[in-house]
Tab-separated table of C-alpha atoms and ligand atoms in Angstrom:
chain	number	residue	atom	x	y	z
D	1	MET	CA	-37.188	100.330	46.633
D	2	GLN	CA	-34.644	101.771	44.229
D	3	ILE	CA	-31.399	103.269	45.539
D	4	ILE	CA	-30.375	106.112	43.228
D	5	THR	CA	-27.138	108.093	43.285
D	6	SER	CA	-27.431	109.782	39.877
D	7	LEU	CA	-29.066	113.228	39.782
D	8	ASP	CA	-30.257	112.744	36.186
D	9	GLU	CA	-31.856	109.410	36.958
D	10	LEU	CA	-33.653	110.872	39.954
D	11	ARG	CA	-34.899	113.897	38.014
D	12	ASN	CA	-36.162	111.822	35.065
D	13	LEU	CA	-38.206	109.547	37.275
D	14	CYS	CA	-39.588	112.272	39.535
D	15	TYR	CA	-40.502	114.628	36.693
D	16	GLN	CA	-42.446	111.826	34.980
D	17	TRP	CA	-44.360	111.331	38.222
D	18	ARG	CA	-45.020	115.010	38.791
D	19	PHE	CA	-46.273	115.628	35.263
D	20	SER	CA	-48.454	112.524	35.144
D	21	GLY	CA	-50.313	113.505	38.307
D	22	VAL	CA	-48.616	111.128	40.730
D	23	LYS	CA	-48.443	112.738	44.194
D	24	THR	CA	-44.881	112.516	45.486
D	25	GLY	CA	-43.691	113.002	49.057
D	26	LEU	CA	-40.101	113.983	49.860
D	27	VAL	CA	-38.331	113.341	53.180
D	28	PRO	CA	-34.873	114.983	53.224
D	29	THR	CA	-32.487	113.526	55.821
D	30	MET	CA	-28.835	113.108	56.721
D	31	GLY	CA	-29.405	109.441	57.587
D	32	TYR	CA	-28.555	107.305	60.609
D	33	PHE	CA	-32.279	106.761	60.932
D	34	HIS	CA	-34.212	106.669	64.169
D	35	GLU	CA	-37.932	106.757	64.993
D	36	GLY	CA	-38.035	110.499	64.282
D	37	HIS	CA	-37.019	109.959	60.667
D	38	MET	CA	-39.376	106.993	60.444
D	39	SER	CA	-42.314	109.103	61.600
D	40	LEU	CA	-41.684	111.514	58.700
D	41	MET	CA	-41.507	108.634	56.215
D	42	GLN	CA	-44.743	107.181	57.609
D	43	TYR	CA	-46.469	110.550	57.316
D	44	ALA	CA	-45.293	111.070	53.726
D	45	ARG	CA	-46.129	107.471	52.833
D	46	ALA	CA	-49.675	107.860	54.151
D	47	ASN	CA	-50.229	111.163	52.329
D	48	SER	CA	-48.667	110.586	48.899
D	49	ASP	CA	-48.444	107.983	46.120
D	50	LYS	CA	-44.649	107.785	45.958
D	51	LEU	CA	-42.169	108.297	48.763
D	52	ILE	CA	-38.727	109.712	48.037
D	53	THR	CA	-36.347	109.631	50.996
D	54	THR	CA	-33.020	111.405	50.584
D	55	LEU	CA	-29.909	110.598	52.540
D	56	PHE	CA	-27.153	113.148	52.197
D	57	VAL	CA	-24.764	114.447	54.845
D	58	ASN	CA	-24.704	117.949	53.408
D	59	PRO	CA	-21.190	119.414	53.725
D	60	ALA	CA	-22.493	122.931	53.041
D	61	GLN	CA	-24.327	123.126	56.374
D	62	PHE	CA	-21.337	122.181	58.535
D	63	GLY	CA	-18.960	124.819	59.863
D	64	GLU	CA	-15.205	124.280	59.896
D	65	ASN	CA	-14.956	122.872	63.412
D	66	GLU	CA	-18.153	120.845	63.304
D	67	ASP	CA	-18.708	117.084	63.017
D	68	LEU	CA	-18.951	116.527	59.234
D	69	ASP	CA	-16.266	113.820	59.264
D	70	THR	CA	-17.557	112.000	62.328
D	71	TYR	CA	-21.296	112.333	61.630
D	72	PRO	CA	-22.705	108.791	62.101
D	73	ARG	CA	-23.336	106.904	58.865
D	74	ASP	CA	-24.728	103.428	58.092
D	75	LEU	CA	-26.111	103.197	54.561
D	76	GLU	CA	-26.955	99.500	54.733
D	77	ARG	CA	-29.034	99.805	57.893
D	78	ASP	CA	-30.656	103.024	56.658
D	79	ALA	CA	-31.605	101.402	53.341
D	80	ALA	CA	-33.305	98.525	55.188
D	81	ILE	CA	-35.254	100.989	57.370
D	82	ALA	CA	-36.248	103.213	54.435
D	83	LYS	CA	-37.475	100.152	52.547
D	84	ALA	CA	-39.455	98.894	55.534
D	85	GLN	CA	-41.148	102.319	55.778
D	86	GLY	CA	-42.328	102.060	52.173
D	87	THR	CA	-39.770	104.301	50.473
D	88	ASP	CA	-39.907	104.042	46.669
D	89	ILE	CA	-36.648	105.877	45.986
D	90	LEU	CA	-33.752	106.284	48.380
D	91	PHE	CA	-31.597	109.042	46.910
D	92	ALA	CA	-28.059	108.857	48.315
D	93	PRO	CA	-25.756	110.996	46.139
D	94	GLU	CA	-22.018	111.598	46.498
D	95	ALA	CA	-21.071	115.064	47.782
D	96	GLY	CA	-19.202	115.761	44.532
D	97	ALA	CA	-22.350	115.117	42.497
D	98	MET	CA	-24.478	117.514	44.543
D	99	TYR	CA	-21.830	120.257	44.639
D	100	VAL	CA	-19.665	120.445	41.554
D	101	GLU	CA	-16.246	121.982	42.097
D	102	ASP	CA	-17.171	125.497	40.995
D	103	HIS	CA	-20.513	125.616	42.829
D	104	MET	CA	-21.154	129.252	43.777
D	105	THR	CA	-24.898	129.770	44.230
D	106	TRP	CA	-26.572	129.941	47.630
D	107	VAL	CA	-30.140	130.239	48.845
D	108	GLU	CA	-30.553	132.234	52.059
D	109	VAL	CA	-33.232	133.640	54.359
D	110	PRO	CA	-30.770	135.740	56.370
D	111	HIS	CA	-33.209	137.544	58.644
D	112	MET	CA	-34.538	134.260	60.063
D	113	ALA	CA	-31.220	132.420	59.855
D	114	LYS	CA	-29.149	134.872	61.920
D	115	ARG	CA	-30.832	134.047	65.226
D	116	LEU	CA	-31.135	130.945	67.464
D	117	CYS	CA	-28.964	128.163	65.965
D	118	GLY	CA	-27.629	130.576	63.341
D	119	ILE	CA	-25.630	132.557	65.908
D	120	SER	CA	-23.152	129.766	66.604
D	121	ARG	CA	-23.652	128.088	63.188
D	122	PRO	CA	-23.402	130.942	60.662
D	123	VAL	CA	-23.437	128.818	57.465
D	124	PHE	CA	-25.944	126.232	58.713
D	125	PHE	CA	-29.215	127.514	57.259
D	126	ARG	CA	-27.615	128.742	54.049
D	127	GLY	CA	-26.403	125.162	53.527
D	128	ILE	CA	-29.814	123.728	54.377
D	129	CYS	CA	-31.788	126.145	52.179
D	130	THR	CA	-29.436	125.481	49.279
D	131	VAL	CA	-29.527	121.693	49.510
D	132	VAL	CA	-33.289	121.594	50.094
D	133	THR	CA	-33.839	123.841	47.061
D	134	LYS	CA	-31.626	121.534	45.006
D	135	LEU	CA	-33.601	118.498	46.213
D	136	PHE	CA	-36.868	120.287	45.391
D	137	MET	CA	-35.616	121.100	41.874
D	138	LEU	CA	-34.464	117.505	41.334
D	139	THR	CA	-37.673	115.882	42.565
D	140	LEU	CA	-40.440	118.548	42.232
D	141	PRO	CA	-42.289	116.920	45.131
D	142	SER	CA	-45.980	117.566	45.741
D	143	MET	CA	-45.182	117.628	49.460
D	144	ALA	CA	-42.089	117.596	51.666
D	145	VAL	CA	-42.014	116.580	55.312
D	146	PHE	CA	-39.764	117.984	58.047
D	147	GLY	CA	-39.565	117.414	61.791
D	148	GLU	CA	-40.557	120.004	64.377
D	149	LYS	CA	-37.418	118.900	66.232
D	150	ASP	CA	-35.642	121.433	63.983
D	151	TRP	CA	-38.213	124.190	64.486
D	152	GLN	CA	-36.110	126.995	63.033
D	153	GLN	CA	-35.332	124.914	59.945
D	154	LEU	CA	-39.029	124.224	59.381
D	155	ALA	CA	-39.966	127.912	59.778
D	156	ILE	CA	-37.206	129.001	57.378
D	157	ILE	CA	-38.128	126.396	54.765
D	158	ARG	CA	-41.783	127.414	54.916
D	159	ARG	CA	-40.737	131.007	54.318
D	160	MET	CA	-38.334	130.082	51.512
D	161	VAL	CA	-40.968	128.011	49.695
D	162	ASN	CA	-43.445	130.833	50.027
D	163	ASP	CA	-41.031	133.549	48.918
D	164	LEU	CA	-39.706	131.572	45.943
D	165	ASN	CA	-43.107	130.187	44.816
D	166	ILE	CA	-41.837	126.619	45.044
D	167	PRO	CA	-44.747	124.308	44.126
D	168	THR	CA	-44.368	122.026	47.144
D	169	GLU	CA	-46.531	121.797	50.272
D	170	ILE	CA	-44.513	121.790	53.485
D	171	HIS	CA	-45.652	119.591	56.358
D	172	GLY	CA	-44.220	119.452	59.880
D	173	CYS	CA	-44.331	116.358	62.124
D	174	PRO	CA	-44.156	116.371	65.938
D	175	ILE	CA	-40.936	115.649	67.815
D	176	VAL	CA	-40.409	111.956	68.583
D	177	ARG	CA	-38.885	111.483	72.052
D	178	GLU	CA	-37.420	108.724	74.155
D	179	ALA	CA	-39.678	107.608	77.023
D	180	ASP	CA	-37.731	109.917	79.370
D	181	GLY	CA	-38.336	112.966	77.163
D	182	LEU	CA	-35.001	113.253	75.332
D	183	ALA	CA	-35.661	114.229	71.699
D	184	LEU	CA	-34.347	111.554	69.342
D	185	SER	CA	-31.317	112.666	67.358
D	186	SER	CA	-28.669	110.903	65.282
D	187	ARG	CA	-26.149	112.782	67.435
D	188	ASN	CA	-27.380	111.191	70.692
D	189	VAL	CA	-24.860	108.375	70.045
D	190	TYR	CA	-22.132	110.865	71.014
D	191	LEU	CA	-23.484	111.088	74.606
D	192	SER	CA	-21.592	109.209	77.347
D	193	PRO	CA	-23.801	106.970	79.551
D	194	LYS	CA	-23.750	109.603	82.306
D	195	GLU	CA	-24.630	112.405	79.892
D	196	ARG	CA	-27.378	110.259	78.366
D	197	SER	CA	-28.948	109.722	81.785
D	198	LYS	CA	-28.981	113.466	82.549
D	199	ALA	CA	-29.821	114.788	79.061
D	200	PRO	CA	-33.630	114.493	79.572
D	201	HIS	CA	-33.335	117.375	82.062
D	202	ILE	CA	-32.910	119.674	79.074
D	203	ASN	CA	-36.498	118.994	78.035
D	204	LYS	CA	-37.666	118.978	81.650
D	205	GLY	CA	-36.261	122.504	81.965
D	206	LEU	CA	-38.351	123.641	78.990
D	207	GLN	CA	-41.388	122.018	80.621
D	208	VAL	CA	-40.733	124.101	83.749
D	209	GLY	CA	-40.916	127.189	81.509
D	210	CYS	CA	-44.178	125.963	79.930
D	211	ARG	CA	-45.716	125.476	83.364
D	212	ARG	CA	-44.731	128.997	84.436
D	213	VAL	CA	-46.478	130.390	81.353
D	214	LYS	CA	-49.589	128.259	82.005
D	215	GLU	CA	-49.635	129.615	85.571
D	216	GLY	CA	-49.835	133.128	84.120
D	217	GLU	CA	-46.237	134.371	83.863
D	218	LYS	CA	-45.940	136.733	80.896
D	219	GLU	CA	-42.411	138.091	81.310
D	220	VAL	CA	-39.999	136.247	79.017
D	221	ALA	CA	-37.063	137.067	81.320
D	222	ALA	CA	-38.792	135.363	84.275
D	223	VAL	CA	-39.679	132.261	82.249
D	224	LYS	CA	-36.101	131.972	80.950
D	225	GLN	CA	-34.747	132.368	84.474
D	226	ALA	CA	-36.958	129.512	85.717
D	227	VAL	CA	-35.640	127.242	82.943
D	228	ARG	CA	-32.037	128.232	83.656
D	229	ASP	CA	-32.472	127.658	87.412
D	230	TYR	CA	-33.752	124.136	86.693
D	231	TRP	CA	-30.829	123.405	84.376
D	232	GLN	CA	-28.345	124.846	86.858
D	233	GLU	CA	-29.626	122.463	89.509
D	234	ASN	CA	-30.016	119.356	87.335
D	235	VAL	CA	-27.539	119.581	84.398
D	236	PRO	CA	-24.978	122.170	85.535
D	237	ASP	CA	-22.360	120.569	83.272
D	238	ALA	CA	-24.344	121.328	80.079
D	239	LYS	CA	-23.328	124.664	78.566
D	240	GLU	CA	-26.137	126.818	77.235
D	241	ASP	CA	-25.674	127.988	73.658
D	242	TYR	CA	-29.030	129.795	73.620
D	243	LEU	CA	-32.451	129.814	75.234
D	244	GLU	CA	-34.994	131.990	73.452
D	245	ILE	CA	-38.715	132.660	73.394
D	246	PHE	CA	-40.026	133.846	70.054
D	247	HIS	CA	-42.953	133.971	67.649
D	248	PRO	CA	-43.347	130.468	66.180
D	249	HIS	CA	-43.533	131.559	62.533
D	250	THR	CA	-41.501	134.768	62.231
D	251	LEU	CA	-38.946	133.716	64.897
D	252	GLU	CA	-38.977	137.314	66.220
D	253	TYR	CA	-37.833	137.356	69.849
D	254	LEU	CA	-40.500	138.278	72.403
D	255	GLU	CA	-40.258	140.215	75.662
D	256	LYS	CA	-43.809	139.521	76.781
D	257	ILE	CA	-45.933	136.458	76.117
D	258	ASP	CA	-49.384	137.606	75.096
D	259	GLY	CA	-50.154	135.433	72.073
D	260	GLU	CA	-48.449	132.654	70.150
D	261	ALA	CA	-45.030	131.849	71.603
D	262	HIS	CA	-42.424	129.144	71.270
D	263	VAL	CA	-39.335	128.290	73.315
D	264	ALA	CA	-36.174	126.714	71.875
D	265	CYS	CA	-32.720	125.962	73.198
D	266	ALA	CA	-29.348	124.510	72.316
D	267	LEU	CA	-26.887	123.200	74.867
D	268	GLN	CA	-23.432	121.792	74.445
D	269	TYR	CA	-23.226	118.650	76.563
D	270	GLY	CA	-19.766	117.107	76.431
D	271	ARG	CA	-19.096	116.664	72.725
D	272	THR	CA	-22.801	116.675	71.809
D	273	ARG	CA	-24.828	119.725	70.832
D	274	LEU	CA	-28.450	119.096	71.825
D	275	ILE	CA	-31.434	121.137	70.646
D	276	ASP	CA	-35.041	121.084	71.779
D	277	ASN	CA	-38.156	123.242	71.578
D	278	CYS	CA	-41.812	123.357	72.503
D	279	SER	CA	-44.873	125.528	72.149
D	280	LEU	CA	-45.807	127.906	74.955
D	281	ALA	CA	-49.378	128.209	73.707
V	301	AMP	P1	-31.563	114.992	60.065
V	301	AMP	O1	-31.256	113.650	59.470
V	301	AMP	O2	-31.130	115.127	61.484
V	301	AMP	O3	-31.153	116.135	59.172
V	301	AMP	O4	-33.145	115.081	60.141
V	301	AMP	C1	-33.942	114.824	59.021
V	301	AMP	C2	-35.366	115.190	59.333
V	301	AMP	O5	-35.803	114.440	60.461
V	301	AMP	C3	-35.527	116.667	59.712
V	301	AMP	O6	-36.714	117.178	59.142
V	301	AMP	C4	-35.614	116.614	61.221
V	301	AMP	O7	-36.340	117.683	61.785
V	301	AMP	C5	-36.350	115.306	61.427
V	301	AMP	N1	-36.113	114.790	62.774
V	301	AMP	C6	-34.928	114.574	63.385
V	301	AMP	N2	-35.103	114.155	64.658
V	301	AMP	C7	-36.444	114.111	64.861
V	301	AMP	C8	-37.282	113.779	65.967
V	301	AMP	N3	-36.770	113.382	67.137
V	301	AMP	N4	-38.619	113.856	65.811
V	301	AMP	C9	-39.161	114.269	64.629
V	301	AMP	N5	-38.430	114.588	63.545
V	301	AMP	C10	-37.098	114.521	63.656
């Protein structure tokens, strides 16, 4: 595995691959790897000839009072994991190389970015779309793999790639969870032991909603109330940021469930913001 920090070096290598018919798979990440990241690397490894994993804590997607400075980092450990998963190139650039001082161009899908996580994180998806576009331009990957953990991100990237005719196939991988149901996240290290023990109730609340839908409930308001009642009883100290039921691809909010539907939430638990989602199909 080669660790590359230079944009030119990365582009030269990847363009040679792309134009000589080598199938490349890209896994963009912010590092501090866990099994969720590994599952994406394994998927890309199994479905392409060369695996490019990128590790970049993207300043553009953090708001002013967010955790850019404290975001967990461990390059040495991450490099060992990426190598063990069969990564050919680990791209780990400096922030100043990705965003030169007078950077002023942004990629946005505002209609889909203004809802769900975008309400409390207004620059989040603009930062993600911009950095992912830059990574696509640098590596021209045949395929790129993202986790369903970040459902809104995946839906927005699919739309962006479609709208901009980017020649990359987008693949989503299922959420990897702890045995007790908590979705793996680099940010879970922020949880106190007590918070960690109660955090799985966030997913259990969503499961309550899923069951209500399976039992025939069609009113979104009633399903949301059932989820909120469960949370109120089991994790009353977690503060809801949002709980929404929406179309899985367009992200349009629903009032009635009579076709494809997805539920997603974000809760602030102590100093940790936790997100989760699942299908209501
Ligand atoms: P991050 O490093 O948090 O930006 O995540 C990098 C990629 O890993 C994104 O595509 C995430 O959706 C994905 N990812 C993060 N956590 C999980 C998880 N628990 N299961 C599956 N994919 C995940």
